[in-house]
Coordinates of C-alpha atoms in Angstrom, one line a residue:
M1 CA -17.6 13.6 19.0
R2 CA -15.6 16.8 18.6
V3 CA -12.0 17.0 19.9
L4 CA -9.5 20.0 20.3
G5 CA -6.0 18.8 19.4
I6 CA -2.9 20.4 20.8
E7 CA 0.7 19.7 19.5
T8 CA 3.8 21.1 21.2
S9 CA 6.4 18.4 21.0
C10 CA 9.2 20.5 19.4
D11 CA 9.3 23.8 17.5
E12 CA 5.7 24.1 16.1
T13 CA 2.6 25.0 17.9
G14 CA -0.3 23.2 16.2
I15 CA -4.0 23.4 17.2
A16 CA -6.9 21.8 15.5
V17 CA -10.6 20.8 15.9
F18 CA -11.7 17.5 14.5
D19 CA -15.3 16.1 14.4
D20 CA -15.8 12.4 13.8
E21 CA -18.8 13.2 11.5
Q22 CA -17.8 16.4 9.8
G23 CA -14.0 15.8 9.6
L24 CA -11.4 18.5 10.1
L25 CA -13.1 21.7 11.1
S26 CA -10.0 23.9 11.6
H27 CA -6.3 23.8 12.2
A28 CA -3.9 26.6 13.1
L29 CA -0.1 26.3 13.0
Y30 CA 2.8 28.5 14.2
S31 CA 6.3 27.5 13.1
Q32 CA 9.3 28.7 15.2
V33 CA 11.7 28.4 12.2
K34 CA 12.7 32.1 12.2
L35 CA 13.2 32.0 16.0
H36 CA 15.7 29.1 15.8
A37 CA 17.3 29.9 12.5
D38 CA 20.1 32.2 14.1
Y39 CA 21.2 29.2 16.2
G40 CA 21.2 26.6 13.4
G41 CA 18.8 24.4 15.3
V42 CA 16.1 24.2 17.9
V43 CA 16.9 25.8 21.3
P44 CA 14.7 23.9 23.8
E45 CA 14.3 26.8 26.3
L46 CA 13.4 29.2 23.5
A47 CA 10.9 26.7 22.0
S48 CA 9.1 26.2 25.4
R49 CA 8.7 29.9 25.9
D50 CA 7.4 30.5 22.4
H51 CA 4.8 27.7 22.9
V52 CA 3.6 29.6 26.0
R53 CA 3.2 32.8 24.0
K54 CA 1.4 31.3 21.1
I55 CA -0.7 28.4 22.4
V56 CA -3.7 30.3 23.8
P57 CA -4.2 32.7 20.8
L58 CA -4.0 29.7 18.5
I59 CA -6.6 27.8 20.5
K60 CA -8.9 30.8 20.2
Q61 CA -8.2 31.0 16.5
A62 CA -9.0 27.3 15.9
L63 CA -12.2 27.4 17.8
K64 CA -13.4 30.5 15.9
E65 CA -12.5 29.0 12.6
A66 CA -14.3 25.7 13.5
N67 CA -17.3 27.8 14.6
S68 CA -17.2 26.1 17.9
T69 CA -17.5 27.1 21.6
V70 CA -16.5 25.3 24.7
D71 CA -19.9 23.6 24.8
D72 CA -19.2 22.0 21.3
I73 CA -15.9 20.5 22.4
D74 CA -16.3 16.8 23.8
G75 CA -12.6 16.2 24.6
I76 CA -9.1 17.5 24.5
A77 CA -6.0 15.7 23.0
F78 CA -2.5 16.9 23.6
T79 CA 0.9 15.5 22.7
K80 CA 2.4 13.7 25.7
G81 CA 5.6 12.5 24.0
P82 CA 8.0 11.9 22.8
G83 CA 9.7 15.3 22.3
L84 CA 11.3 18.1 24.2
I85 CA 10.2 17.8 27.8
G86 CA 9.6 21.6 28.2
A87 CA 7.7 21.9 25.1
L88 CA 5.6 18.9 25.9
L89 CA 4.8 20.3 29.3
V90 CA 3.4 23.5 27.8
G91 CA 0.9 21.5 25.8
A92 CA 0.2 19.1 28.7
C93 CA -0.5 21.9 31.2
V94 CA -2.7 23.9 29.0
G95 CA -4.6 20.9 27.6
R96 CA -5.1 19.2 31.0
S97 CA -6.1 22.5 32.6
L98 CA -8.7 23.3 29.9
A99 CA -10.1 19.9 30.2
Y100 CA -10.4 20.3 34.0
S101 CA -12.0 23.7 33.9
W102 CA -14.3 22.9 31.0
D103 CA -15.2 19.5 32.6
K104 CA -14.1 17.6 29.5
P105 CA -12.1 14.3 29.2
A106 CA -8.5 14.6 28.2
I107 CA -6.0 12.2 26.5
G108 CA -2.2 12.4 26.1
V109 CA -1.3 11.3 22.5
H110 CA 1.9 9.6 21.3
H111 CA 3.4 12.0 18.8
M112 CA 4.5 9.2 16.4
E113 CA 1.0 7.6 16.5
G114 CA -0.3 10.9 15.3
H115 CA 2.1 10.8 12.4
L116 CA 1.2 7.2 11.7
L117 CA -2.5 8.0 11.6
A118 CA -2.2 11.3 9.7
P119 CA -2.9 9.7 6.2
M120 CA -6.3 8.8 7.7
L121 CA -7.2 12.5 7.5
E122 CA -7.3 12.1 3.7
D123 CA -10.4 10.9 1.7
D124 CA -8.3 8.0 0.4
A125 CA -7.4 6.6 3.8
P126 CA -5.6 3.3 4.1
E127 CA -7.2 0.3 5.7
F128 CA -5.6 -1.9 8.3
P129 CA -3.3 -3.8 8.2
F130 CA -0.4 -2.0 6.7
L131 CA 3.3 -1.3 6.9
A132 CA 4.3 2.2 8.1
L133 CA 7.5 4.0 7.4
L134 CA 7.8 6.9 9.9
V135 CA 10.6 9.3 8.9
S136 CA 11.2 12.6 10.7
G137 CA 13.9 14.7 12.3
G138 CA 14.0 12.5 15.4
H139 CA 12.7 9.1 14.2
S140 CA 13.1 6.5 11.4
M141 CA 11.2 3.3 11.9
L142 CA 9.3 0.6 10.2
V143 CA 6.1 -0.5 12.0
K144 CA 3.7 -3.4 11.4
V145 CA 0.3 -2.0 11.9
D146 CA -2.7 -4.2 12.5
G147 CA -4.9 -1.6 14.1
I148 CA -4.8 1.5 16.3
G149 CA -2.4 0.6 19.1
Q150 CA -1.6 -2.7 17.5
Y151 CA 2.1 -1.9 16.6
E152 CA 5.2 -3.9 16.2
V153 CA 8.4 -2.0 15.5
L154 CA 10.3 -4.0 13.0
G155 CA 13.2 -1.7 12.6
E156 CA 14.5 1.7 13.7
S157 CA 17.5 4.0 13.6
V158 CA 20.4 3.0 15.7
D159 CA 21.9 6.5 15.5
D160 CA 20.9 9.5 13.3
A161 CA 17.3 9.5 12.0
A162 CA 16.8 10.2 8.3
G163 CA 15.6 13.8 8.9
E164 CA 18.5 14.4 11.3
A165 CA 21.0 13.2 8.6
F166 CA 19.4 15.5 6.1
D167 CA 19.7 18.5 8.5
K168 CA 23.3 17.8 9.6
T169 CA 24.3 17.2 5.9
A170 CA 22.8 20.5 5.0
K171 CA 24.7 22.2 7.7
L172 CA 28.0 20.8 6.3
M173 CA 27.1 22.3 2.9
G174 CA 26.5 25.7 4.6
L175 CA 22.8 25.7 4.1
D176 CA 20.5 27.6 6.5
Y177 CA 18.3 26.0 9.1
P178 CA 16.0 24.1 8.5
G179 CA 18.5 22.3 6.3
G180 CA 16.5 19.2 5.1
P181 CA 14.2 21.0 2.7
R182 CA 17.0 23.2 1.5
L183 CA 19.2 20.2 0.8
A184 CA 16.4 18.6 -1.2
K185 CA 15.9 21.7 -3.2
L186 CA 19.7 21.9 -3.9
A187 CA 19.6 18.2 -4.9
S188 CA 17.0 18.8 -7.5
K189 CA 19.6 20.8 -9.4
G190 CA 22.2 18.1 -9.2
V191 CA 23.2 15.6 -12.0
E192 CA 24.8 12.2 -12.0
A193 CA 28.5 12.8 -11.4
G194 CA 29.8 9.4 -10.7
Y195 CA 29.7 9.6 -6.9
K196 CA 29.1 6.1 -5.3
F197 CA 27.6 6.8 -1.9
P198 CA 26.9 3.8 0.4
R199 CA 23.5 2.5 1.2
P200 CA 24.0 1.9 5.0
M201 CA 23.1 -1.5 6.5
T202 CA 21.5 -2.9 3.2
D203 CA 24.4 -5.4 2.8
K204 CA 23.3 -7.3 5.8
P205 CA 19.9 -8.7 7.0
G206 CA 17.6 -6.8 9.2
L207 CA 15.4 -3.7 9.1
N208 CA 17.3 -1.2 11.3
F209 CA 18.7 2.1 9.9
S210 CA 22.0 3.9 10.3
F211 CA 22.6 7.3 8.7
S212 CA 25.6 8.6 10.7
G213 CA 28.2 6.9 8.5
L214 CA 26.6 8.2 5.4
K215 CA 26.8 11.7 6.8
T216 CA 30.5 11.3 7.4
F217 CA 31.0 9.9 3.9
T218 CA 29.3 13.0 2.6
A219 CA 31.5 15.3 4.7
N220 CA 34.6 13.6 3.3
T221 CA 33.3 14.0 -0.2
I222 CA 32.6 17.7 0.3
A223 CA 36.1 18.2 1.7
A224 CA 37.7 16.4 -1.3
E225 CA 35.7 18.2 -4.1
P226 CA 35.7 21.7 -5.5
D227 CA 33.5 24.2 -3.6
D228 CA 31.2 25.4 -6.3
E229 CA 27.4 25.4 -6.6
Q230 CA 27.1 22.6 -9.2
T231 CA 29.4 20.3 -7.4
R232 CA 27.5 20.9 -4.1
A233 CA 24.2 20.1 -5.9
N234 CA 25.7 16.9 -7.3
I235 CA 26.8 15.8 -3.9
A236 CA 23.4 16.7 -2.5
R237 CA 21.7 14.6 -5.1
A238 CA 24.0 11.6 -4.4
F239 CA 23.3 11.9 -0.7
E240 CA 19.6 12.2 -1.1
E241 CA 19.5 9.2 -3.5
A242 CA 21.5 7.1 -1.0
V243 CA 19.0 8.0 1.8
V244 CA 15.9 7.3 -0.4
D245 CA 17.3 4.0 -1.8
T246 CA 18.1 2.9 1.7
L247 CA 14.6 3.6 2.9
A248 CA 13.1 1.9 -0.1
I249 CA 15.2 -1.3 0.2
K250 CA 14.2 -1.6 3.9
C251 CA 10.6 -1.0 3.0
Q252 CA 10.7 -3.8 0.4
R253 CA 12.2 -6.2 2.9
A254 CA 9.5 -5.4 5.5
L255 CA 6.7 -5.7 3.0
K256 CA 8.1 -9.2 2.0
L257 CA 8.3 -10.1 5.7
T258 CA 4.8 -9.1 6.6
G259 CA 3.2 -10.0 3.4
Y260 CA 1.3 -6.7 3.3
N261 CA 0.7 -4.7 0.1
R262 CA -0.2 -1.4 1.7
L263 CA 2.5 1.2 2.7
V264 CA 1.9 4.3 4.8
V265 CA 4.7 6.9 4.8
A266 CA 4.5 9.7 7.3
G267 CA 6.7 12.3 9.2
G268 CA 8.5 15.3 7.9
V269 CA 10.7 13.5 5.4
S270 CA 7.7 11.9 3.8
A271 CA 7.2 15.2 2.0
N272 CA 10.4 14.6 0.1
T273 CA 9.6 14.4 -3.7
R274 CA 12.4 11.9 -4.6
L275 CA 11.3 9.6 -1.8
R276 CA 7.6 9.7 -3.0
E277 CA 8.6 9.0 -6.6
N278 CA 10.8 6.1 -5.6
L279 CA 8.3 4.4 -3.3
A280 CA 5.4 4.9 -5.8
T281 CA 7.5 3.1 -8.5
M282 CA 8.4 0.4 -6.1
M283 CA 4.8 -0.2 -4.9
A284 CA 3.5 -0.2 -8.5
K285 CA 6.0 -3.0 -9.3
L286 CA 4.7 -4.9 -6.3
N287 CA 1.1 -4.3 -7.1
G288 CA 0.6 -2.5 -3.9
E289 CA -0.5 0.9 -2.7
V290 CA 1.4 3.8 -0.9
F291 CA -0.4 6.4 1.2
Y292 CA 0.9 9.8 2.5
P293 CA -0.7 12.7 4.4
R294 CA -0.9 15.9 2.4
G295 CA 2.1 18.2 2.7
E296 CA 0.8 20.4 5.5
F297 CA 0.2 17.3 7.6
C298 CA 3.7 15.7 7.0
T299 CA 5.3 18.0 9.6
D300 CA 4.1 18.4 13.2
N301 CA 0.5 19.6 13.4
G302 CA -2.6 19.7 15.7
A303 CA -4.9 17.8 13.2
M304 CA -3.1 14.5 13.6
I305 CA -3.1 14.8 17.4
A306 CA -6.9 15.7 17.4
F307 CA -7.6 12.7 15.1
A308 CA -5.5 10.2 17.1
G309 CA -6.9 11.5 20.4
L310 CA -10.5 11.2 19.2
Q311 CA -9.9 7.4 18.5
R312 CA -8.8 6.9 22.0
L313 CA -11.3 9.1 23.7
K314 CA -14.1 7.3 21.9
A315 CA -12.6 3.9 23.1
G316 CA -13.0 5.3 26.7
Q317 CA -9.3 6.1 27.4
T318 CA -8.7 9.3 29.4
E319 CA -5.8 11.1 31.2
D320 CA -5.8 11.5 35.0
L321 CA -5.2 14.9 36.6
E322 CA -1.4 14.5 36.8
V323 CA 0.3 16.7 34.2
K324 CA 3.2 14.8 32.7
G325 CA 5.2 14.5 29.5
Q326 CA 7.2 11.5 28.2
P327 CA 10.2 12.6 26.2
R328 CA 11.0 8.9 25.6
W329 CA 7.9 6.7 24.8
P330 CA 8.3 3.5 22.9
L331 CA 5.5 3.3 20.3
D332 CA 4.9 -0.4 20.8
T333 CA 3.9 0.1 24.4
L334 CA 0.7 1.8 23.6
D335 CA -2.6 0.1 24.5
A336 CA -4.6 -1.4 21.6
I337 CA -8.1 -0.2 20.8

């Protein structure tokens, strides 16, 4: 089965063609970073309009690179939610319309299920069951995964997600959008400077996350310290270490709770080098394994949507003719395959 995947949940237009026998045949991506940089964050209306401009040319590009025609495509998968409603509707309208005109089945895919399954695009794919840490700009959650659609959310963010905290803290430091990667780069130049940042919600039981207070603590530290490059780098390092340690502590708790020894880490923040090193060390001590998608599949992309959609289309699930998006969509409400 060969599926065309369409991702338009936020500020990246991703298109891919995935074949269940030959694997990933093509993926094309257009990022709107430059478009939103002047505003310091994503402007939903501009994002939607840019998806409209880019989506059809990218579909043509992906089909050409996959050496595929309409007749070769067996189904279409598009991101149905969660995300920005305008951006979601662009992908849903185009995906559902193409499926109707081409007489192909269509399926709306949960964006976070796409991230969760992204490591399965790799040769060294994890086997079920496993614990998943999903960390992105909009989500931070720990999920017990027993199979596709068999998800139990064990913990999630009660305020700022990890990626959101990175971006907001970067803005406090005067770093340009997108701030998360720039803050991580600045942190790599930092040294131990005696800062004692809190590890939020690790001194009490439970698996939920909260990074809003850590952001405020960082803001107060910035205001109290000299405004020079090295000091900012040291503060960035202390902040990053606090986030990474918090995520690792919660992961270890969840692994103990589930008894699992496989950890999947996905979402934009999963590309963070310090997080990968910390979790690799932790899993080695626990005699477990940790799995990530490659860097280009950590952020939003069409490949993960094509792969996730293919699994559900093969199971006989399809989308009706109504075009709809779900800006809010709990992961644990998905049907099991």
